[in-house]
């Protein structure tokens, strides 16, 4: 199949899967966007521009906005998207990218809720005596 047919099929599939969340930004430059949200409502705006010869010869370009993420988290997400692109050269990757972003932001949320992730907290944090006493009393029961 040629790039135009592959693009049309991919866009149709994404429109079907994500319905009104998948939006055409600009038909002339073939740009599309989607807002991806995790279970706690954290949002990533993701925009792609499809070159004329995507996916056969060129990858899409992307940008994302997630003001709530740290710079390191954004760099990690970007690296993951770039790696996915390299691993799938010549193939349609937009759905994979969206799923990667969904998984990434959900994992970020889960890691912030995971008690194991708090074990690396600063040991200089002091716990008020009332809480410490309460915890000791209840743990001994």
PDB file of N, CA and C in Angstrom, residues 5-101:
ATOM      1  N   UNK A   5      -2.850   5.814   1.324  1.00  0.00           N
ATOM      2  CA  UNK A   5      -3.837   4.803   1.726  1.00  0.00           C
ATOM      3  C   UNK A   5      -3.618   4.382   3.171  1.00  0.00           C
ATOM      4  N   UNK A   6      -2.363   4.158   3.545  1.00  0.00           N
ATOM      5  CA  UNK A   6      -2.053   3.778   4.922  1.00  0.00           C
ATOM      6  C   UNK A   6      -2.465   4.876   5.905  1.00  0.00           C
ATOM      7  N   UNK A   7      -2.198   6.130   5.537  1.00  0.00           N
ATOM      8  CA  UNK A   7      -2.598   7.256   6.388  1.00  0.00           C
ATOM      9  C   UNK A   7      -4.109   7.312   6.543  1.00  0.00           C
ATOM     10  N   UNK A   8      -4.818   7.194   5.432  1.00  0.00           N
ATOM     11  CA  UNK A   8      -6.283   7.255   5.473  1.00  0.00           C
ATOM     12  C   UNK A   8      -6.846   6.142   6.349  1.00  0.00           C
ATOM     13  N   UNK A   9      -6.299   4.942   6.216  1.00  0.00           N
ATOM     14  CA  UNK A   9      -6.761   3.814   7.032  1.00  0.00           C
ATOM     15  C   UNK A   9      -6.482   4.049   8.516  1.00  0.00           C
ATOM     16  N   UNK A  10      -5.299   4.562   8.805  1.00  0.00           N
ATOM     17  CA  UNK A  10      -4.937   4.803  10.201  1.00  0.00           C
ATOM     18  C   UNK A  10      -5.817   5.889  10.821  1.00  0.00           C
ATOM     19  N   UNK A  11      -6.042   6.966  10.095  1.00  0.00           N
ATOM     20  CA  UNK A  11      -6.877   8.059  10.605  1.00  0.00           C
ATOM     21  C   UNK A  11      -8.303   7.578  10.821  1.00  0.00           C
ATOM     22  N   UNK A  12      -8.812   6.780   9.907  1.00  0.00           N
ATOM     23  CA  UNK A  12     -10.162   6.228  10.053  1.00  0.00           C
ATOM     24  C   UNK A  12     -10.246   5.340  11.302  1.00  0.00           C
ATOM     25  N   UNK A  13      -9.240   4.506  11.505  1.00  0.00           N
ATOM     26  CA  UNK A  13      -9.221   3.626  12.680  1.00  0.00           C
ATOM     27  C   UNK A  13      -9.157   4.445  13.971  1.00  0.00           C
ATOM     28  N   UNK A  14      -8.301   5.456  14.006  1.00  0.00           N
ATOM     29  CA  UNK A  14      -8.180   6.286  15.204  1.00  0.00           C
ATOM     30  C   UNK A  14      -9.470   7.056  15.481  1.00  0.00           C
ATOM     31  N   UNK A  15     -10.114   7.534  14.438  1.00  0.00           N
ATOM     32  CA  UNK A  15     -11.393   8.230  14.597  1.00  0.00           C
ATOM     33  C   UNK A  15     -12.448   7.294  15.162  1.00  0.00           C
ATOM     34  N   UNK A  16     -12.415   6.061  14.733  1.00  0.00           N
ATOM     35  CA  UNK A  16     -13.364   5.061  15.221  1.00  0.00           C
ATOM     36  C   UNK A  16     -13.083   4.697  16.682  1.00  0.00           C
ATOM     37  N   UNK A  17     -11.825   4.528  17.017  1.00  0.00           N
ATOM     38  CA  UNK A  17     -11.446   4.130  18.378  1.00  0.00           C
ATOM     39  C   UNK A  17     -11.661   5.266  19.377  1.00  0.00           C
ATOM     40  N   UNK A  18     -11.173   6.446  19.041  1.00  0.00           N
ATOM     41  CA  UNK A  18     -11.178   7.561  19.993  1.00  0.00           C
ATOM     42  C   UNK A  18     -12.318   8.547  19.769  1.00  0.00           C
ATOM     43  N   UNK A  19     -13.105   8.328  18.731  1.00  0.00           N
ATOM     44  CA  UNK A  19     -14.276   9.131  18.401  1.00  0.00           C
ATOM     45  C   UNK A  19     -13.957  10.621  18.399  1.00  0.00           C
ATOM     46  N   UNK A  20     -14.735  11.404  19.149  1.00  0.00           N
ATOM     47  CA  UNK A  20     -14.566  12.858  19.098  1.00  0.00           C
ATOM     48  C   UNK A  20     -13.327  13.367  19.831  1.00  0.00           C
ATOM     49  N   UNK A  21     -12.605  12.496  20.514  1.00  0.00           N
ATOM     50  CA  UNK A  21     -11.349  12.912  21.156  1.00  0.00           C
ATOM     51  C   UNK A  21     -10.250  13.121  20.117  1.00  0.00           C
ATOM     52  N   UNK A  22     -10.304  12.363  19.023  1.00  0.00           N
ATOM     53  CA  UNK A  22      -9.318  12.463  17.940  1.00  0.00           C
ATOM     54  C   UNK A  22      -9.787  13.572  17.007  1.00  0.00           C
ATOM     55  N   UNK A  23      -9.023  14.655  16.921  1.00  0.00           N
ATOM     56  CA  UNK A  23      -9.468  15.827  16.173  1.00  0.00           C
ATOM     57  C   UNK A  23      -8.528  16.182  15.034  1.00  0.00           C
ATOM     58  N   UNK A  24      -9.133  16.582  13.938  1.00  0.00           N
ATOM     59  CA  UNK A  24      -8.383  17.139  12.817  1.00  0.00           C
ATOM     60  C   UNK A  24      -8.052  18.581  13.170  1.00  0.00           C
ATOM     61  N   UNK A  25      -6.781  18.912  13.200  1.00  0.00           N
ATOM     62  CA  UNK A  25      -6.353  20.285  13.481  1.00  0.00           C
ATOM     63  C   UNK A  25      -6.298  21.102  12.190  1.00  0.00           C
ATOM     64  N   UNK A  26      -5.645  20.525  11.168  1.00  0.00           N
ATOM     65  CA  UNK A  26      -5.475  21.235   9.904  1.00  0.00           C
ATOM     66  C   UNK A  26      -5.334  20.207   8.789  1.00  0.00           C
ATOM     67  N   UNK A  27      -6.279  20.186   7.885  1.00  0.00           N
ATOM     68  CA  UNK A  27      -6.280  19.203   6.802  1.00  0.00           C
ATOM     69  C   UNK A  27      -5.099  19.406   5.859  1.00  0.00           C
ATOM     70  N   UNK A  28      -4.778  20.662   5.578  1.00  0.00           N
ATOM     71  CA  UNK A  28      -3.712  20.950   4.620  1.00  0.00           C
ATOM     72  C   UNK A  28      -2.357  20.400   5.068  1.00  0.00           C
ATOM     73  N   UNK A  29      -2.038  20.568   6.351  1.00  0.00           N
ATOM     74  CA  UNK A  29      -0.745  20.038   6.817  1.00  0.00           C
ATOM     75  C   UNK A  29      -0.888  18.686   7.526  1.00  0.00           C
ATOM     76  N   UNK A  30      -2.081  18.102   7.439  1.00  0.00           N
ATOM     77  CA  UNK A  30      -2.371  16.771   7.996  1.00  0.00           C
ATOM     78  C   UNK A  30      -1.967  16.698   9.475  1.00  0.00           C
ATOM     79  N   UNK A  31      -2.490  17.636  10.255  1.00  0.00           N
ATOM     80  CA  UNK A  31      -2.209  17.621  11.693  1.00  0.00           C
ATOM     81  C   UNK A  31      -3.466  17.227  12.462  1.00  0.00           C
ATOM     82  N   UNK A  32      -3.237  16.433  13.487  1.00  0.00           N
ATOM     83  CA  UNK A  32      -4.311  15.886  14.312  1.00  0.00           C
ATOM     84  C   UNK A  32      -3.905  16.010  15.774  1.00  0.00           C
ATOM     85  N   UNK A  33      -4.907  15.993  16.650  1.00  0.00           N
ATOM     86  CA  UNK A  33      -4.597  16.071  18.079  1.00  0.00           C
ATOM     87  C   UNK A  33      -5.574  15.234  18.892  1.00  0.00           C
ATOM     88  N   UNK A  34      -5.143  14.954  20.104  1.00  0.00           N
ATOM     89  CA  UNK A  34      -5.972  14.233  21.059  1.00  0.00           C
ATOM     90  C   UNK A  34      -5.538  14.655  22.457  1.00  0.00           C
ATOM     91  N   UNK A  35      -6.513  14.768  23.346  1.00  0.00           N
ATOM     92  CA  UNK A  35      -6.228  14.989  24.760  1.00  0.00           C
ATOM     93  C   UNK A  35      -6.312  13.642  25.447  1.00  0.00           C
ATOM     94  N   UNK A  36      -5.227  13.239  26.058  1.00  0.00           N
ATOM     95  CA  UNK A  36      -5.128  11.930  26.708  1.00  0.00           C
ATOM     96  C   UNK A  36      -5.138  12.178  28.213  1.00  0.00           C
ATOM     97  N   UNK A  37      -6.040  11.483  28.911  1.00  0.00           N
ATOM     98  CA  UNK A  37      -6.240  11.721  30.333  1.00  0.00           C
ATOM     99  C   UNK A  37      -6.075  10.430  31.122  1.00  0.00           C
ATOM    100  N   UNK A  38      -5.443  10.524  32.295  1.00  0.00           N
ATOM    101  CA  UNK A  38      -5.330   9.337  33.151  1.00  0.00           C
ATOM    102  C   UNK A  38      -6.500   9.288  34.130  1.00  0.00           C
ATOM    103  N   UNK A  39      -6.513   8.296  35.002  1.00  0.00           N
ATOM    104  CA  UNK A  39      -7.654   8.079  35.893  1.00  0.00           C
ATOM    105  C   UNK A  39      -7.867   9.203  36.906  1.00  0.00           C
ATOM    106  N   UNK A  40      -6.841   9.981  37.182  1.00  0.00           N
ATOM    107  CA  UNK A  40      -7.015  11.089  38.127  1.00  0.00           C
ATOM    108  C   UNK A  40      -7.269  12.421  37.422  1.00  0.00           C
ATOM    109  N   UNK A  41      -7.415  12.383  36.105  1.00  0.00           N
ATOM    110  CA  UNK A  41      -7.742  13.591  35.360  1.00  0.00           C
ATOM    111  C   UNK A  41      -6.554  14.374  34.838  1.00  0.00           C
ATOM    112  N   UNK A  42      -5.331  13.876  35.038  1.00  0.00           N
ATOM    113  CA  UNK A  42      -4.154  14.553  34.476  1.00  0.00           C
ATOM    114  C   UNK A  42      -4.194  14.390  32.962  1.00  0.00           C
ATOM    115  N   UNK A  43      -3.910  15.480  32.259  1.00  0.00           N
ATOM    116  CA  UNK A  43      -4.117  15.535  30.827  1.00  0.00           C
ATOM    117  C   UNK A  43      -2.812  15.774  30.070  1.00  0.00           C
ATOM    118  N   UNK A  44      -2.685  15.117  28.907  1.00  0.00           N
ATOM    119  CA  UNK A  44      -1.597  15.383  27.969  1.00  0.00           C
ATOM    120  C   UNK A  44      -2.237  15.737  26.632  1.00  0.00           C
ATOM    121  N   UNK A  45      -1.934  16.934  26.143  1.00  0.00           N
ATOM    122  CA  UNK A  45      -2.352  17.327  24.802  1.00  0.00           C
ATOM    123  C   UNK A  45      -1.276  16.802  23.853  1.00  0.00           C
ATOM    124  N   UNK A  46      -1.696  16.001  22.870  1.00  0.00           N
ATOM    125  CA  UNK A  46      -0.757  15.368  21.942  1.00  0.00           C
ATOM    126  C   UNK A  46      -1.160  15.729  20.521  1.00  0.00           C
ATOM    127  N   UNK A  47      -0.208  16.285  19.764  1.00  0.00           N
ATOM    128  CA  UNK A  47      -0.472  16.719  18.388  1.00  0.00           C
ATOM    129  C   UNK A  47       0.549  16.077  17.463  1.00  0.00           C
ATOM    130  N   UNK A  48       0.065  15.580  16.328  1.00  0.00           N
ATOM    131  CA  UNK A  48       0.952  14.987  15.329  1.00  0.00           C
ATOM    132  C   UNK A  48       0.734  15.667  13.984  1.00  0.00           C
ATOM    133  N   UNK A  49       1.808  15.738  13.220  1.00  0.00           N
ATOM    134  CA  UNK A  49       1.753  16.218  11.843  1.00  0.00           C
ATOM    135  C   UNK A  49       2.305  15.095  10.980  1.00  0.00           C
ATOM    136  N   UNK A  50       1.529  14.725   9.973  1.00  0.00           N
ATOM    137  CA  UNK A  50       1.903  13.595   9.126  1.00  0.00           C
ATOM    138  C   UNK A  50       2.535  14.083   7.831  1.00  0.00           C
ATOM    139  N   UNK A  51       3.795  13.750   7.601  1.00  0.00           N
ATOM    140  CA  UNK A  51       4.406  14.074   6.314  1.00  0.00           C
ATOM    141  C   UNK A  51       3.670  13.332   5.201  1.00  0.00           C
ATOM    142  N   UNK A  52       3.767  13.841   4.013  1.00  0.00           N
ATOM    143  CA  UNK A  52       3.079  13.225   2.875  1.00  0.00           C
ATOM    144  C   UNK A  52       3.464  11.758   2.705  1.00  0.00           C
ATOM    145  N   UNK A  53       4.718  11.415   2.992  1.00  0.00           N
ATOM    146  CA  UNK A  53       5.177  10.039   2.775  1.00  0.00           C
ATOM    147  C   UNK A  53       5.186   9.184   4.048  1.00  0.00           C
ATOM    148  N   UNK A  54       4.459   9.634   5.097  1.00  0.00           N
ATOM    149  CA  UNK A  54       4.279   8.810   6.295  1.00  0.00           C
ATOM    150  C   UNK A  54       3.233   7.754   5.982  1.00  0.00           C
ATOM    151  N   UNK A  55       3.384   6.540   6.402  1.00  0.00           N
ATOM    152  CA  UNK A  55       4.423   5.963   7.242  1.00  0.00           C
ATOM    153  C   UNK A  55       5.541   5.266   6.467  1.00  0.00           C
ATOM    154  N   UNK A  56       5.406   5.175   5.162  1.00  0.00           N
ATOM    155  CA  UNK A  56       6.348   4.371   4.375  1.00  0.00           C
ATOM    156  C   UNK A  56       7.781   4.884   4.484  1.00  0.00           C
ATOM    157  N   UNK A  57       7.974   6.210   4.327  1.00  0.00           N
ATOM    158  CA  UNK A  57       9.337   6.742   4.288  1.00  0.00           C
ATOM    159  C   UNK A  57       9.707   7.704   5.408  1.00  0.00           C
ATOM    160  N   UNK A  58       8.723   8.327   6.026  1.00  0.00           N
ATOM    161  CA  UNK A  58       9.016   9.342   7.052  1.00  0.00           C
ATOM    162  C   UNK A  58       8.145   9.134   8.283  1.00  0.00           C
ATOM    163  N   UNK A  59       8.706   9.429   9.442  1.00  0.00           N
ATOM    164  CA  UNK A  59       7.891   9.356  10.659  1.00  0.00           C
ATOM    165  C   UNK A  59       7.075  10.640  10.825  1.00  0.00           C
ATOM    166  N   UNK A  60       6.022  10.588  11.611  1.00  0.00           N
ATOM    167  CA  UNK A  60       5.294  11.822  11.909  1.00  0.00           C
ATOM    168  C   UNK A  60       6.104  12.673  12.882  1.00  0.00           C
ATOM    169  N   UNK A  61       5.798  13.948  12.927  1.00  0.00           N
ATOM    170  CA  UNK A  61       6.367  14.796  13.964  1.00  0.00           C
ATOM    171  C   UNK A  61       5.299  14.963  15.040  1.00  0.00           C
ATOM    172  N   UNK A  62       5.732  15.202  16.248  1.00  0.00           N
ATOM    173  CA  UNK A  62       4.768  15.339  17.332  1.00  0.00           C
ATOM    174  C   UNK A  62       5.191  16.427  18.289  1.00  0.00           C
ATOM    175  N   UNK A  63       4.236  16.872  19.052  1.00  0.00           N
ATOM    176  CA  UNK A  63       4.502  17.711  20.206  1.00  0.00           C
ATOM    177  C   UNK A  63       3.472  17.337  21.251  1.00  0.00           C
ATOM    178  N   UNK A  64       3.840  17.514  22.485  1.00  0.00           N
ATOM    179  CA  UNK A  64       2.865  17.285  23.539  1.00  0.00           C
ATOM    180  C   UNK A  64       3.023  18.353  24.601  1.00  0.00           C
ATOM    181  N   UNK A  65       1.938  18.591  25.291  1.00  0.00           N
ATOM    182  CA  UNK A  65       1.933  19.558  26.373  1.00  0.00           C
ATOM    183  C   UNK A  65       1.349  18.891  27.613  1.00  0.00           C
ATOM    184  N   UNK A  66       2.100  18.955  28.690  1.00  0.00           N
ATOM    185  CA  UNK A  66       1.674  18.409  29.978  1.00  0.00           C
ATOM    186  C   UNK A  66       2.323  19.254  31.071  1.00  0.00           C
ATOM    187  N   UNK A  67       1.763  20.422  31.348  1.00  0.00           N
ATOM    188  CA  UNK A  67       2.384  21.331  32.313  1.00  0.00           C
ATOM    189  C   UNK A  67       2.609  20.721  33.696  1.00  0.00           C
ATOM    190  N   UNK A  68       1.875  19.716  34.033  1.00  0.00           N
ATOM    191  CA  UNK A  68       1.985  19.076  35.350  1.00  0.00           C
ATOM    192  C   UNK A  68       3.174  18.124  35.454  1.00  0.00           C
ATOM    193  N   UNK A  69       3.770  17.754  34.319  1.00  0.00           N
ATOM    194  CA  UNK A  69       4.918  16.838  34.330  1.00  0.00           C
ATOM    195  C   UNK A  69       6.212  17.593  34.606  1.00  0.00           C
ATOM    196  N   UNK A  70       7.148  16.899  35.228  1.00  0.00           N
ATOM    197  CA  UNK A  70       8.478  17.472  35.409  1.00  0.00           C
ATOM    198  C   UNK A  70       9.228  17.399  34.073  1.00  0.00           C
ATOM    199  N   UNK A  71      10.296  18.142  33.981  1.00  0.00           N
ATOM    200  CA  UNK A  71      11.122  18.102  32.765  1.00  0.00           C
ATOM    201  C   UNK A  71      11.646  16.685  32.520  1.00  0.00           C
ATOM    202  N   UNK A  72      12.056  16.013  33.580  1.00  0.00           N
ATOM    203  CA  UNK A  72      12.569  14.655  33.467  1.00  0.00           C
ATOM    204  C   UNK A  72      11.489  13.698  32.947  1.00  0.00           C
ATOM    205  N   UNK A  73      10.279  13.838  33.452  1.00  0.00           N
ATOM    206  CA  UNK A  73       9.175  12.989  32.986  1.00  0.00           C
ATOM    207  C   UNK A  73       8.878  13.239  31.510  1.00  0.00           C
ATOM    208  N   UNK A  74       8.912  14.500  31.109  1.00  0.00           N
ATOM    209  CA  UNK A  74       8.696  14.834  29.691  1.00  0.00           C
ATOM    210  C   UNK A  74       9.800  14.245  28.819  1.00  0.00           C
ATOM    211  N   UNK A  75      11.034  14.330  29.283  1.00  0.00           N
ATOM    212  CA  UNK A  75      12.149  13.743  28.531  1.00  0.00           C
ATOM    213  C   UNK A  75      11.998  12.233  28.415  1.00  0.00           C
ATOM    214  N   UNK A  76      11.573  11.587  29.495  1.00  0.00           N
ATOM    215  CA  UNK A  76      11.359  10.138  29.457  1.00  0.00           C
ATOM    216  C   UNK A  76      10.262   9.763  28.473  1.00  0.00           C
ATOM    217  N   UNK A  77       9.172  10.514  28.488  1.00  0.00           N
ATOM    218  CA  UNK A  77       8.079  10.245  27.554  1.00  0.00           C
ATOM    219  C   UNK A  77       8.540  10.452  26.118  1.00  0.00           C
ATOM    220  N   UNK A  78       9.244  11.524  25.869  1.00  0.00           N
ATOM    221  CA  UNK A  78       9.748  11.803  24.527  1.00  0.00           C
ATOM    222  C   UNK A  78      10.689  10.704  24.047  1.00  0.00           C
ATOM    223  N   UNK A  79      11.566  10.244  24.915  1.00  0.00           N
ATOM    224  CA  UNK A  79      12.479   9.149  24.558  1.00  0.00           C
ATOM    225  C   UNK A  79      11.710   7.883  24.216  1.00  0.00           C
ATOM    226  N   UNK A  80      10.671   7.611  24.981  1.00  0.00           N
ATOM    227  CA  UNK A  80       9.863   6.421  24.735  1.00  0.00           C
ATOM    228  C   UNK A  80       9.152   6.514  23.375  1.00  0.00           C
ATOM    229  N   UNK A  81       8.632   7.685  23.049  1.00  0.00           N
ATOM    230  CA  UNK A  81       7.964   7.863  21.755  1.00  0.00           C
ATOM    231  C   UNK A  81       8.965   7.732  20.609  1.00  0.00           C
ATOM    232  N   UNK A  82      10.143   8.325  20.776  1.00  0.00           N
ATOM    233  CA  UNK A  82      11.173   8.225  19.738  1.00  0.00           C
ATOM    234  C   UNK A  82      11.627   6.783  19.542  1.00  0.00           C
ATOM    235  N   UNK A  83      11.772   6.059  20.633  1.00  0.00           N
ATOM    236  CA  UNK A  83      12.179   4.658  20.559  1.00  0.00           C
ATOM    237  C   UNK A  83      11.119   3.823  19.832  1.00  0.00           C
ATOM    238  N   UNK A  84       9.865   4.081  20.125  1.00  0.00           N
ATOM    239  CA  UNK A  84       8.771   3.376  19.447  1.00  0.00           C
ATOM    240  C   UNK A  84       8.818   3.649  17.953  1.00  0.00           C
ATOM    241  N   UNK A  85       9.117   4.872  17.596  1.00  0.00           N
ATOM    242  CA  UNK A  85       9.213   5.244  16.183  1.00  0.00           C
ATOM    243  C   UNK A  85      10.350   4.489  15.500  1.00  0.00           C
ATOM    244  N   UNK A  86      11.496   4.444  16.134  1.00  0.00           N
ATOM    245  CA  UNK A  86      12.662   3.756  15.563  1.00  0.00           C
ATOM    246  C   UNK A  86      12.401   2.263  15.412  1.00  0.00           C
ATOM    247  N   UNK A  87      11.750   1.678  16.418  1.00  0.00           N
ATOM    248  CA  UNK A  87      11.465   0.240  16.384  1.00  0.00           C
ATOM    249  C   UNK A  87      10.437  -0.141  15.320  1.00  0.00           C
ATOM    250  N   UNK A  88       9.670   0.840  14.842  1.00  0.00           N
ATOM    251  CA  UNK A  88       8.582   0.555  13.907  1.00  0.00           C
ATOM    252  C   UNK A  88       8.682   1.378  12.629  1.00  0.00           C
ATOM    253  N   UNK A  89       9.911   1.615  12.162  1.00  0.00           N
ATOM    254  CA  UNK A  89      10.103   2.398  10.938  1.00  0.00           C
ATOM    255  C   UNK A  89       9.302   1.803   9.786  1.00  0.00           C
ATOM    256  N   UNK A  90       8.633   2.671   9.050  1.00  0.00           N
ATOM    257  CA  UNK A  90       7.858   2.224   7.897  1.00  0.00           C
ATOM    258  C   UNK A  90       6.464   1.728   8.237  1.00  0.00           C
ATOM    259  N   UNK A  91       6.118   1.743   9.517  1.00  0.00           N
ATOM    260  CA  UNK A  91       4.804   1.266   9.949  1.00  0.00           C
ATOM    261  C   UNK A  91       3.992   2.405  10.556  1.00  0.00           C
ATOM    262  N   UNK A  92       2.697   2.217  10.601  1.00  0.00           N
ATOM    263  CA  UNK A  92       1.812   3.167  11.274  1.00  0.00           C
ATOM    264  C   UNK A  92       2.042   3.067  12.776  1.00  0.00           C
ATOM    265  N   UNK A  93       2.254   4.210  13.425  1.00  0.00           N
ATOM    266  CA  UNK A  93       2.590   4.169  14.855  1.00  0.00           C
ATOM    267  C   UNK A  93       1.721   5.065  15.734  1.00  0.00           C
ATOM    268  N   UNK A  94       0.779   5.778  15.172  1.00  0.00           N
ATOM    269  CA  UNK A  94       0.023   6.736  15.976  1.00  0.00           C
ATOM    270  C   UNK A  94      -0.723   6.071  17.128  1.00  0.00           C
ATOM    271  N   UNK A  95      -1.377   4.955  16.858  1.00  0.00           N
ATOM    272  CA  UNK A  95      -2.097   4.256  17.925  1.00  0.00           C
ATOM    273  C   UNK A  95      -1.120   3.809  19.018  1.00  0.00           C
ATOM    274  N   UNK A  96       0.022   3.283  18.604  1.00  0.00           N
ATOM    275  CA  UNK A  96       1.030   2.858  19.588  1.00  0.00           C
ATOM    276  C   UNK A  96       1.479   4.031  20.453  1.00  0.00           C
ATOM    277  N   UNK A  97       1.680   5.184  19.826  1.00  0.00           N
ATOM    278  CA  UNK A  97       2.084   6.362  20.577  1.00  0.00           C
ATOM    279  C   UNK A  97       1.030   6.748  21.611  1.00  0.00           C
ATOM    280  N   UNK A  98      -0.224   6.767  21.193  1.00  0.00           N
ATOM    281  CA  UNK A  98      -1.303   7.158  22.106  1.00  0.00           C
ATOM    282  C   UNK A  98      -1.372   6.199  23.289  1.00  0.00           C
ATOM    283  N   UNK A  99      -1.274   4.907  23.007  1.00  0.00           N
ATOM    284  CA  UNK A  99      -1.305   3.910  24.085  1.00  0.00           C
ATOM    285  C   UNK A  99      -0.094   4.079  25.004  1.00  0.00           C
ATOM    286  N   UNK A 100       1.074   4.351  24.432  1.00  0.00           N
ATOM    287  CA  UNK A 100       2.280   4.579  25.248  1.00  0.00           C
ATOM    288  C   UNK A 100       2.079   5.770  26.188  1.00  0.00           C
ATOM    289  N   UNK A 101       1.481   6.829  25.662  1.00  0.00           N
ATOM    290  CA  UNK A 101       1.233   8.011  26.497  1.00  0.00           C
ATOM    291  C   UNK A 101       0.232   7.674  27.599  1.00  0.00           C
TER     292      UNK A 101
END
